[in-house]
N, CA and C atoms as an extended XYZ file, in Angstrom:
450
Properties=species:S:1:pos:R:3:atomname:S:1:resname:S:1:resid:I:1 pbc="F F F"
N       -21.639        3.721       -9.482 N   MET     1
C       -21.208        4.973       -9.642 CA  MET     1
C       -20.133        5.437      -10.571 C   MET     1
N       -20.523        6.405      -11.546 N   TRP     2
C       -19.710        6.569      -12.607 CA  TRP     2
C       -18.794        7.751      -12.149 C   TRP     2
N       -17.507        7.404      -12.619 N   GLN     3
C       -16.491        8.279      -12.456 CA  GLN     3
C       -15.869        8.841      -13.795 C   GLN     3
N       -15.235        9.865      -14.098 N   PHE     4
C       -14.915       10.406      -15.373 CA  PHE     4
C       -13.577       11.335      -14.798 C   PHE     4
N       -12.643       10.597      -15.264 N   LYS     5
C       -11.022       11.101      -14.756 CA  LYS     5
C       -10.188       11.346      -15.790 C   LYS     5
N        -9.613       12.393      -15.804 N   HIS     6
C        -8.540       12.774      -16.980 CA  HIS     6
C        -7.228       11.984      -16.202 C   HIS     6
N        -6.192       11.551      -17.049 N   PHE     7
C        -5.370       10.608      -16.287 CA  PHE     7
C        -4.521       11.127      -15.183 C   PHE     7
N        -4.534       12.581      -15.242 N   GLN     8
C        -3.757       13.107      -14.013 CA  GLN     8
C        -4.641       12.971      -12.578 C   GLN     8
N        -5.900       12.829      -12.878 N   GLU     9
C        -6.722       12.699      -11.606 CA  GLU     9
C        -6.921       11.295      -11.315 C   GLU     9
N        -6.289       10.084      -11.778 N   LEU    10
C        -6.224        9.103      -11.540 CA  LEU    10
C        -5.194        8.764      -10.438 C   LEU    10
N        -5.662        8.048       -9.361 N   ASP    11
C        -4.380        7.783       -8.367 CA  ASP    11
C        -3.824        6.468       -9.023 C   ASP    11
N        -2.739        6.127       -8.280 N   ALA    12
C        -1.893        4.766       -8.617 CA  ALA    12
C        -2.870        3.475       -8.379 C   ALA    12
N        -3.805        3.501       -7.665 N   GLN    13
C        -4.787        2.177       -7.551 CA  GLN    13
C        -5.646        2.334       -8.538 C   GLN    13
N        -6.381        3.597       -8.934 N   ASP    14
C        -7.199        3.618       -9.906 CA  ASP    14
C        -6.589        3.061      -11.572 C   ASP    14
N        -5.359        3.407      -11.627 N   PHE    15
C        -4.710        3.226      -12.833 CA  PHE    15
C        -4.401        1.711      -13.016 C   PHE    15
N        -3.799        1.225      -11.904 N   HIS    16
C        -3.710       -0.272      -11.750 CA  HIS    16
C        -4.676       -1.063      -11.994 C   HIS    16
N        -5.915       -0.715      -11.557 N   GLN    17
C        -7.167       -1.538      -11.310 CA  GLN    17
C        -7.641       -1.570      -12.727 C   GLN    17
N        -7.730       -0.367      -13.715 N   ILE    18
C        -8.215       -0.200      -14.929 CA  ILE    18
C        -7.201       -1.009      -15.617 C   ILE    18
N        -6.054       -0.798      -15.603 N   ILE    19
C        -4.975       -1.732      -16.738 CA  ILE    19
C        -5.255       -2.977      -16.457 C   ILE    19
N        -5.374       -3.367      -15.167 N   LYS    20
C        -5.484       -4.787      -14.875 CA  LYS    20
C        -6.524       -5.415      -15.664 C   LYS    20
N        -7.802       -4.726      -15.536 N   GLU    21
C        -8.930       -5.381      -16.176 CA  GLU    21
C        -8.687       -5.208      -17.707 C   GLU    21
N        -8.107       -3.945      -18.296 N   ARG    22
C        -8.001       -4.060      -19.725 CA  ARG    22
C        -7.196       -5.296      -20.260 C   ARG    22
N        -5.941       -5.426      -19.268 N   THR    23
C        -4.928       -6.578      -19.724 CA  THR    23
C        -5.637       -8.032      -19.801 C   THR    23
N        -6.400       -8.224      -18.745 N   LYS    24
C        -7.271       -9.128      -18.603 CA  LYS    24
C        -8.170       -9.720      -19.486 C   LYS    24
N        -8.949       -8.462      -20.368 N   ILE    25
C        -9.719       -8.646      -21.099 CA  ILE    25
C        -9.256       -8.747      -22.490 C   ILE    25
N        -8.530       -7.818      -22.982 N   PHE    26
C        -7.987       -7.431      -24.260 CA  PHE    26
C        -6.729       -8.234      -24.804 C   PHE    26
N        -5.999       -8.654      -23.740 N   VAL    27
C        -4.788       -9.308      -23.919 CA  VAL    27
C        -4.622      -10.810      -23.427 C   VAL    27
N        -5.323      -11.454      -22.183 N   VAL    28
C        -5.274      -12.422      -22.084 CA  VAL    28
C        -6.832      -13.253      -22.282 C   VAL    28
N        -7.996      -12.549      -22.154 N   GLU    29
C        -9.171      -13.294      -22.592 CA  GLU    29
C        -9.242      -13.472      -23.953 C   GLU    29
N        -8.857      -12.283      -24.825 N   GLN    30
C        -8.932      -12.286      -26.141 CA  GLN    30
C        -7.591      -12.871      -27.121 C   GLN    30
N        -6.484      -13.270      -26.176 N   GLY    31
C        -5.264      -13.954      -26.907 CA  GLY    31
C        -4.647      -12.984      -27.674 C   GLY    31
N        -4.750      -11.873      -27.562 N   CYS    32
C        -3.730      -10.886      -28.250 CA  CYS    32
C        -2.891      -10.272      -27.595 C   CYS    32
N        -1.549      -10.387      -28.171 N   ALA    33
C        -0.358       -9.747      -27.481 CA  ALA    33
C         0.036       -8.648      -28.218 C   ALA    33
N        -0.072       -7.402      -27.524 N   TYR    34
C        -0.276       -6.142      -28.211 CA  TYR    34
C         0.231       -4.993      -27.071 C   TYR    34
N         0.694       -3.952      -27.308 N   GLN    35
C         0.886       -2.817      -26.313 CA  GLN    35
C        -0.490       -2.235      -25.697 C   GLN    35
N        -0.972       -2.929      -24.892 N   GLU    36
C        -2.155       -2.314      -24.113 CA  GLU    36
C        -2.264       -0.740      -23.852 C   GLU    36
N        -0.909       -0.594      -22.995 N   VAL    37
C        -0.856        0.880      -22.451 CA  VAL    37
C        -0.400        1.712      -23.559 C   VAL    37
N        -1.313        2.666      -23.947 N   ASP    38
C        -0.370        3.497      -24.997 CA  ASP    38
C        -0.783        5.145      -24.483 C   ASP    38
N        -0.067        6.062      -25.394 N   ASP    39
C        -0.008        7.466      -25.019 CA  ASP    39
C        -1.497        8.130      -24.985 C   ASP    39
N        -2.330        7.402      -25.821 N   ILE    40
C        -3.884        7.890      -25.622 CA  ILE    40
C        -4.260        8.054      -24.110 C   ILE    40
N        -3.843        7.095      -23.460 N   ASP    41
C        -4.378        7.070      -21.899 CA  ASP    41
C        -4.099        8.344      -21.176 C   ASP    41
N        -3.209        8.790      -21.932 N   LEU    42
C        -2.517       10.296      -21.048 CA  LEU    42
C        -3.389       11.370      -21.387 C   LEU    42
N        -4.084       11.346      -22.570 N   ARG    43
C        -5.239       12.436      -22.727 CA  ARG    43
C        -6.581       12.200      -22.867 C   ARG    43
N        -6.708       10.932      -22.500 N   ALA    44
C        -8.206       10.233      -22.507 CA  ALA    44
C        -8.804       10.766      -21.346 C   ALA    44
N       -10.211       10.574      -21.335 N   ILE    45
C       -11.057       10.582      -20.224 CA  ILE    45
C       -11.435        9.422      -19.781 C   ILE    45
N       -11.126        9.149      -18.640 N   HIS    46
C       -11.347        7.417      -18.207 CA  HIS    46
C       -12.886        7.683      -17.617 C   HIS    46
N       -13.632        6.758      -18.150 N   VAL    47
C       -15.036        6.425      -17.766 CA  VAL    47
C       -15.132        5.227      -16.944 C   VAL    47
N       -15.135        5.160      -15.771 N   VAL    48
C       -15.532        3.862      -15.044 CA  VAL    48
C       -16.606        3.895      -13.920 C   VAL    48
N       -17.169        2.695      -14.056 N   LYS    49
C       -18.505        2.416      -13.227 CA  LYS    49
C       -17.584        1.553      -12.020 C   LYS    49
N       -17.619        1.889      -10.812 N   ARG    50
C       -17.486        1.168       -9.628 CA  ARG    50
C       -18.684        0.513       -8.824 C   ARG    50
N       -18.203       -0.577       -8.041 N   GLN    51
C       -19.115       -0.559       -7.086 CA  GLN    51
C       -18.137       -1.435       -6.083 C   GLN    51
N       -17.796       -0.756       -4.974 N   LYS    52
C       -16.871       -1.018       -3.932 CA  LYS    52
C       -15.639       -1.061       -4.566 C   LYS    52
N       -14.859       -2.095       -4.483 N   ASN    53
C       -13.546       -2.082       -5.090 CA  ASN    53
C       -13.547       -2.828       -6.355 C   ASN    53
N       -14.697       -3.124       -7.119 N   SER    54
C       -14.613       -3.720       -8.612 CA  SER    54
C       -15.050       -2.668       -9.489 C   SER    54
N       -14.578       -3.014      -10.900 N   ILE    55
C       -14.801       -2.010      -11.676 CA  ILE    55
C       -15.957       -2.829      -12.549 C   ILE    55
N       -16.817       -2.441      -12.884 N   LYS    56
C       -18.156       -3.067      -13.473 CA  LYS    56
C       -18.019       -2.610      -15.270 C   LYS    56
N       -17.458       -1.453      -15.372 N   ALA    57
C       -17.773       -1.146      -16.857 CA  ALA    57
C       -16.570        0.105      -16.793 C   ALA    57
N       -15.787        0.235      -18.278 N   TYR    58
C       -14.994        1.176      -18.241 CA  TYR    58
C       -14.893        1.303      -19.974 C   TYR    58
N       -14.529        2.571      -19.972 N   ALA    59
C       -14.037        3.142      -21.543 CA  ALA    59
C       -13.163        3.968      -21.338 C   ALA    59
N       -12.759        4.757      -22.382 N   ARG    60
C       -11.964        5.739      -22.273 CA  ARG    60
C       -12.520        6.443      -23.640 C   ARG    60
N       -12.379        7.754      -23.428 N   ILE    61
C       -13.249        8.832      -24.510 CA  ILE    61
C       -11.858        9.723      -24.880 C   ILE    61
N       -11.820       10.164      -26.261 N   TYR    62
C       -10.571       11.017      -26.501 CA  TYR    62
C       -10.676       11.422      -27.647 C   TYR    62
N       -10.320       12.604      -28.128 N   LYS    63
C       -10.453       13.643      -29.411 CA  LYS    63
C        -9.316       13.253      -30.256 C   LYS    63
N        -9.544       12.752      -31.548 N   GLU    64
C        -8.825       12.283      -32.503 CA  GLU    64
C        -8.888       12.682      -33.746 C   GLU    64
N        -8.273       13.632      -34.720 N   ASP    65
C        -8.667       13.826      -36.014 CA  ASP    65
C        -9.892       14.647      -36.073 C   ASP    65
N       -10.430       15.367      -35.070 N   HIS    66
C       -11.394       16.177      -34.919 CA  HIS    66
C       -12.728       15.415      -34.862 C   HIS    66
N       -12.551       14.162      -34.335 N   LYS    67
C       -13.571       13.342      -33.593 CA  LYS    67
C       -13.371       12.918      -32.409 C   LYS    67
N       -14.716       12.396      -31.746 N   MET    68
C       -14.465       11.873      -30.514 CA  MET    68
C       -14.384       10.330      -30.755 C   MET    68
N       -13.580        9.631      -29.997 N   LYS    69
C       -13.279        8.290      -30.162 CA  LYS    69
C       -13.909        7.838      -28.789 C   LYS    69
N       -14.550        6.574      -28.746 N   ILE    70
C       -14.827        5.651      -27.649 CA  ILE    70
C       -13.999        4.398      -28.060 C   ILE    70
N       -13.188        3.901      -26.786 N   GLY    71
C       -12.389        2.951      -26.936 CA  GLY    71
C       -12.286        2.044      -25.719 C   GLY    71
N       -11.431        0.962      -25.943 N   ARG    72
C       -11.218        0.109      -24.818 CA  ARG    72
C       -12.454       -0.244      -23.905 C   ARG    72
N       -13.580       -0.215      -24.593 N   VAL    73
C       -14.959       -0.532      -23.944 CA  VAL    73
C       -14.928       -1.798      -23.403 C   VAL    73
N       -15.306       -2.079      -21.992 N   LEU    74
C       -15.230       -3.389      -21.448 CA  LEU    74
C       -16.329       -3.597      -20.375 C   LEU    74
N       -16.755       -4.757      -20.206 N   VAL    75
C       -17.540       -5.002      -18.828 CA  VAL    75
C       -16.810       -6.378      -18.557 C   VAL    75
N       -16.298       -6.586      -17.301 N   PRO    76
C       -15.576       -7.674      -16.776 CA  PRO    76
C       -16.366       -8.880      -16.826 C   PRO    76
N       -16.129      -10.200      -17.309 N   GLU    77
C       -16.969      -11.294      -17.294 CA  GLU    77
C       -17.885      -11.434      -16.368 C   GLU    77
N       -17.684      -11.342      -15.242 N   GLU    78
C       -18.376      -11.588      -14.010 CA  GLU    78
C       -19.572      -10.685      -14.106 C   GLU    78
N       -19.556       -9.472      -14.677 N   TYR    79
C       -20.468       -8.753      -14.758 CA  TYR    79
C       -21.411       -8.384      -16.045 C   TYR    79
N       -21.057       -9.196      -16.896 N   ARG    80
C       -21.650       -9.209      -18.191 CA  ARG    80
C       -23.180       -9.398      -18.246 C   ARG    80
N       -24.003       -9.078      -19.054 N   ASN    81
C       -25.430       -9.608      -19.248 CA  ASN    81
C       -26.214       -8.621      -18.054 C   ASN    81
N       -25.751       -7.902      -17.822 N   GLU    82
C       -26.518       -7.223      -16.378 CA  GLU    82
C       -26.968       -5.550      -16.621 C   GLU    82
N       -26.462       -5.219      -18.006 N   GLY    83
C       -26.804       -4.211      -18.405 CA  GLY    83
C       -25.706       -2.990      -18.323 C   GLY    83
N       -24.708       -3.432      -17.819 N   HIS    84
C       -23.780       -2.121      -17.644 CA  HIS    84
C       -22.945       -1.684      -19.087 C   HIS    84
N       -22.713       -2.650      -20.040 N   GLY    85
C       -22.484       -2.112      -21.240 CA  GLY    85
C       -23.137       -1.270      -21.968 C   GLY    85
N       -24.813       -1.339      -22.055 N   LYS    86
C       -25.560       -0.658      -22.452 CA  LYS    86
C       -25.396        0.911      -21.774 C   LYS    86
N       -25.317        0.755      -20.445 N   GLU    87
C       -25.405        1.949      -19.518 CA  GLU    87
C       -23.870        2.599      -19.831 C   GLU    87
N       -22.881        2.011      -20.126 N   LEU    88
C       -21.603        2.672      -20.244 CA  LEU    88
C       -21.651        3.376      -21.501 C   LEU    88
N       -22.313        2.574      -22.664 N   ILE    89
C       -22.174        3.687      -23.972 CA  ILE    89
C       -23.163        4.701      -23.882 C   ILE    89
N       -24.180        4.709      -23.379 N   LYS    90
C       -24.868        5.559      -23.090 CA  LYS    90
C       -24.283        6.774      -22.346 C   LYS    90
N       -23.760        6.507      -21.254 N   VAL    91
C       -22.826        7.453      -20.287 CA  VAL    91
C       -21.971        8.066      -21.287 C   VAL    91
N       -20.975        7.198      -22.087 N   ALA    92
C       -19.882        7.900      -22.741 CA  ALA    92
C       -20.591        8.786      -24.069 C   ALA    92
N       -21.641        8.700      -24.304 N   LEU    93
C       -22.143        9.324      -25.433 CA  LEU    93
C       -22.868       10.572      -25.059 C   LEU    93
N       -23.345       10.412      -23.902 N   ASP    94
C       -23.959       11.566      -23.208 CA  ASP    94
C       -22.697       12.830      -22.767 C   ASP    94
N       -21.490       12.225      -22.363 N   TYR    95
C       -20.287       12.892      -22.225 CA  TYR    95
C       -19.894       13.513      -23.490 C   TYR    95
N       -19.964       12.766      -24.262 N   ALA    96
C       -18.981       13.325      -25.751 CA  ALA    96
C       -20.306       14.526      -25.980 C   ALA    96
N       -21.394       14.129      -26.245 N   LYS    97
C       -22.531       15.309      -26.874 CA  LYS    97
C       -22.503       16.521      -25.657 C   LYS    97
N       -22.384       16.469      -24.412 N   CYS    98
C       -22.064       17.324      -23.590 CA  CYS    98
C       -20.852       18.424      -23.863 C   CYS    98
N       -19.713       17.557      -23.818 N   HIS    99
C       -18.633       18.318      -23.796 CA  HIS    99
C       -17.837       18.804      -25.216 C   HIS    99
N       -18.487       18.015      -26.261 N   HIS   100
C       -18.190       18.026      -27.580 CA  HIS   100
C       -19.054       18.002      -28.626 C   HIS   100
N       -20.196       18.776      -28.404 N   PRO   101
C       -21.432       18.560      -29.092 CA  PRO   101
C       -21.626       18.755      -30.528 C   PRO   101
N       -20.422       19.379      -31.195 N   ASN   102
C       -20.314       19.396      -32.513 CA  ASN   102
C       -19.455       18.434      -33.325 C   ASN   102
N       -18.871       17.441      -32.184 N   SER   103
C       -18.069       16.357      -33.068 CA  SER   103
C       -18.439       15.226      -33.315 C   SER   103
N       -18.022       14.346      -34.542 N   ASP   104
C       -18.540       13.158      -34.819 CA  ASP   104
C       -17.964       12.264      -33.610 C   ASP   104
N       -18.710       11.215      -33.739 N   VAL   105
C       -18.442        9.967      -32.442 CA  VAL   105
C       -18.039        8.820      -33.186 C   VAL   105
N       -16.829        8.277      -32.949 N   SER   106
C       -17.067        6.814      -33.481 CA  SER   106
C       -16.244        5.743      -32.804 C   SER   106
N       -16.140        4.516      -33.131 N   ILE   107
C       -15.925        3.491      -32.053 CA  ILE   107
C       -15.329        2.471      -33.252 C   ILE   107
N       -14.168        1.859      -32.835 N   GLN   108
C       -13.791        0.630      -33.439 CA  GLN   108
C       -14.530       -0.783      -32.922 C   GLN   108
N       -15.321       -1.275      -33.449 N   ALA   109
C       -16.042       -2.157      -32.639 CA  ALA   109
C       -15.824       -3.640      -33.218 C   ALA   109
N       -15.571       -4.729      -32.146 N   GLU   110
C       -15.642       -5.885      -32.869 CA  GLU   110
C       -16.723       -6.358      -33.260 C   GLU   110
N       -16.565       -7.326      -34.163 N   ALA   111
C       -17.578       -7.625      -35.183 CA  ALA   111
C       -18.880       -8.148      -34.402 C   ALA   111
N       -18.716       -9.098      -33.551 N   TYR   112
C       -19.688       -9.542      -32.813 CA  TYR   112
C       -20.675       -8.647      -31.912 C   TYR   112
N       -20.121       -7.450      -32.003 N   LEU   113
C       -20.870       -6.256      -31.249 CA  LEU   113
C       -21.507       -5.150      -32.321 C   LEU   113
N       -21.434       -5.533      -33.627 N   LYS   114
C       -21.867       -4.672      -34.472 CA  LYS   114
C       -23.312       -4.292      -34.096 C   LYS   114
N       -24.103       -5.087      -33.936 N   ASP   115
C       -25.719       -5.026      -33.697 CA  ASP   115
C       -25.855       -4.212      -32.494 C   ASP   115
N       -24.956       -4.519      -31.405 N   PHE   116
C       -25.051       -4.014      -30.055 CA  PHE   116
C       -24.949       -2.238      -30.498 C   PHE   116
N       -23.790       -1.762      -31.341 N   TYR   117
C       -23.476       -0.515      -31.301 CA  TYR   117
C       -24.470        0.091      -32.247 C   TYR   117
N       -25.185       -0.483      -33.048 N   GLU   118
C       -26.244        0.092      -34.010 CA  GLU   118
C       -27.703        0.383      -33.358 C   GLU   118
N       -27.820       -0.201      -32.171 N   LYS   119
C       -29.033        0.001      -31.379 CA  LYS   119
C       -28.820        1.560      -30.772 C   LYS   119
N       -27.288        2.053      -30.727 N   PHE   120
C       -27.152        3.330      -30.274 CA  PHE   120
C       -27.208        4.570      -31.416 C   PHE   120
N       -27.321        3.947      -32.687 N   GLY   121
C       -27.107        5.029      -33.775 CA  GLY   121
C       -25.944        4.909      -34.463 C   GLY   121
N       -25.011        3.969      -34.338 N   PHE   122
C       -23.782        3.751      -35.018 CA  PHE   122
C       -24.118        3.076      -36.073 C   PHE   122
N       -23.420        3.467      -37.302 N   GLU   123
C       -23.342        2.823      -38.548 CA  GLU   123
C       -21.951        2.263      -38.978 C   GLU   123
N       -21.722        1.116      -39.735 N   THR   124
C       -20.831        0.891      -40.415 CA  THR   124
C       -20.021        1.756      -41.072 C   THR   124
N       -18.676        2.266      -41.184 N   THR   125
C       -18.051        2.864      -42.128 CA  THR   125
C       -16.888        2.440      -42.752 C   THR   125
N       -16.816        0.931      -42.475 N   SER   126
C       -15.675        0.125      -43.156 CA  SER   126
C       -16.005       -1.227      -43.505 C   SER   126
N       -15.506       -1.927      -44.272 N   ASP   127
C       -15.740       -3.331      -44.368 CA  ASP   127
C       -14.953       -4.013      -43.238 C   ASP   127
N       -15.388       -5.224      -42.714 N   LEU   128
C       -14.785       -5.915      -42.061 CA  LEU   128
C       -13.388       -6.027      -42.180 C   LEU   128
N       -12.529       -6.036      -41.055 N   TYR   129
C       -11.068       -5.975      -41.160 CA  TYR   129
C       -10.996       -7.042      -40.011 C   TYR   129
N        -9.401       -7.104      -40.052 N   TYR   130
C        -8.819       -7.964      -38.529 CA  TYR   130
C        -7.911       -7.182      -37.971 C   TYR   130
N        -7.865       -6.737      -36.837 N   ASP   131
C        -7.015       -6.136      -35.739 CA  ASP   131
C        -6.565       -7.580      -34.955 C   ASP   131
N        -5.201       -7.887      -34.752 N   TYR   132
C        -4.818       -8.860      -34.083 CA  TYR   132
C        -5.804      -10.019      -34.077 C   TYR   132
N        -6.068      -10.684      -35.130 N   GLY   133
C        -6.959      -11.815      -35.464 CA  GLY   133
C        -8.153      -11.525      -35.007 C   GLY   133
N        -9.012      -10.553      -34.584 N   ILE   134
C       -10.232      -10.414      -34.161 CA  ILE   134
C       -11.053       -9.354      -35.132 C   ILE   134
N       -12.063       -9.728      -35.742 N   GLY   135
C       -12.785       -9.260      -36.694 CA  GLY   135
C       -13.444       -7.666      -36.231 C   GLY   135
N       -13.081       -6.805      -36.904 N   HIS   136
C       -13.956       -5.214      -36.493 CA  HIS   136
C       -14.378       -4.321      -37.644 C   HIS   136
N       -15.101       -3.652      -37.160 N   TYR   137
C       -15.742       -2.545      -38.098 CA  TYR   137
C       -15.450       -1.292      -37.503 C   TYR   137
N       -15.127        0.148      -38.302 N   ASP   138
C       -15.284        1.080      -37.778 CA  ASP   138
C       -16.586        1.518      -37.906 C   ASP   138
N       -17.154        2.266      -37.014 N   MET   139
C       -18.230        2.900      -36.912 CA  MET   139
C       -18.527        4.213      -36.547 C   MET   139
N       -19.718        4.890      -37.015 N   LYS   140
C       -19.757        6.212      -36.646 CA  LYS   140
C       -21.075        6.540      -36.239 C   LYS   140
N       -21.284        7.317      -35.366 N   LEU   141
C       -22.567        7.568      -34.519 CA  LEU   141
C       -23.394        8.585      -35.914 C   LEU   141
N       -24.359        7.921      -36.152 N   MET   142
C       -25.163        8.658      -37.505 CA  MET   142
C       -26.511        9.357      -36.781 C   MET   142
N       -27.146        8.804      -35.807 N   HIS   143
C       -28.032        9.177      -35.256 CA  HIS   143
C       -27.594        9.615      -33.762 C   HIS   143
N       -27.878       11.100      -33.632 N   LYS   144
C       -27.719       11.811      -32.547 CA  LYS   144
C       -28.271       11.510      -31.053 C   LYS   144
N       -29.581       11.093      -31.493 N   GLU   145
C       -30.607       11.021      -30.285 CA  GLU   145
C       -30.353        9.458      -30.084 C   GLU   145
N       -30.220        9.071      -28.823 N   ILE   146
C       -30.389        7.678      -28.398 CA  ILE   146
C       -31.695        6.903      -28.269 C   ILE   146
N       -31.644        6.135      -28.914 N   VAL   147
C       -33.049        5.383      -28.779 CA  VAL   147
C       -32.620        3.872      -28.653 C   VAL   147
N       -32.805        3.528      -27.351 N   LEU   148
C       -32.241        2.024      -26.950 CA  LEU   148
C       -33.539        1.179      -27.376 C   LEU   148
N       -33.228        0.055      -27.926 N   GLN   149
C       -34.138       -0.913      -28.023 CA  GLN   149
C       -33.893       -2.214      -27.165 C   GLN   149
N       -34.917       -2.733      -26.983 N   PRO   150
C       -34.687       -3.815      -25.719 CA  PRO   150
C       -34.111       -4.866      -26.180 C   PRO   150
């Protein structure tokens, strides 16, 4: 079941579970020491797919510099390769299109996921750069209609 919640709508249990998963993946698994919780959380829409008490996929969507941004995209290790990531991006793009139809959509993609995002119509807008030792590309949604390839 997909949930879309503003920060104020998250209860303490929800936020704890989200931060726990984000920290597990972006700080521990990736070995990056950085400030995981930031002020963007206060203004973002938190998109969560839950099953019982587990998060299967998560991202946050927010507006910045007149663009919609999708960030902190994650699927916990035990749920990877089950299609949750594809579904998450489709749901996030549908949300952005519905609520901000005239806004550009961008993402900061880890380099190994570049091809994944290209399947949704994203194209690179930067050279490869390193953020906390992990290669990234800035990407912008160029094709508004989503065409998923197998």
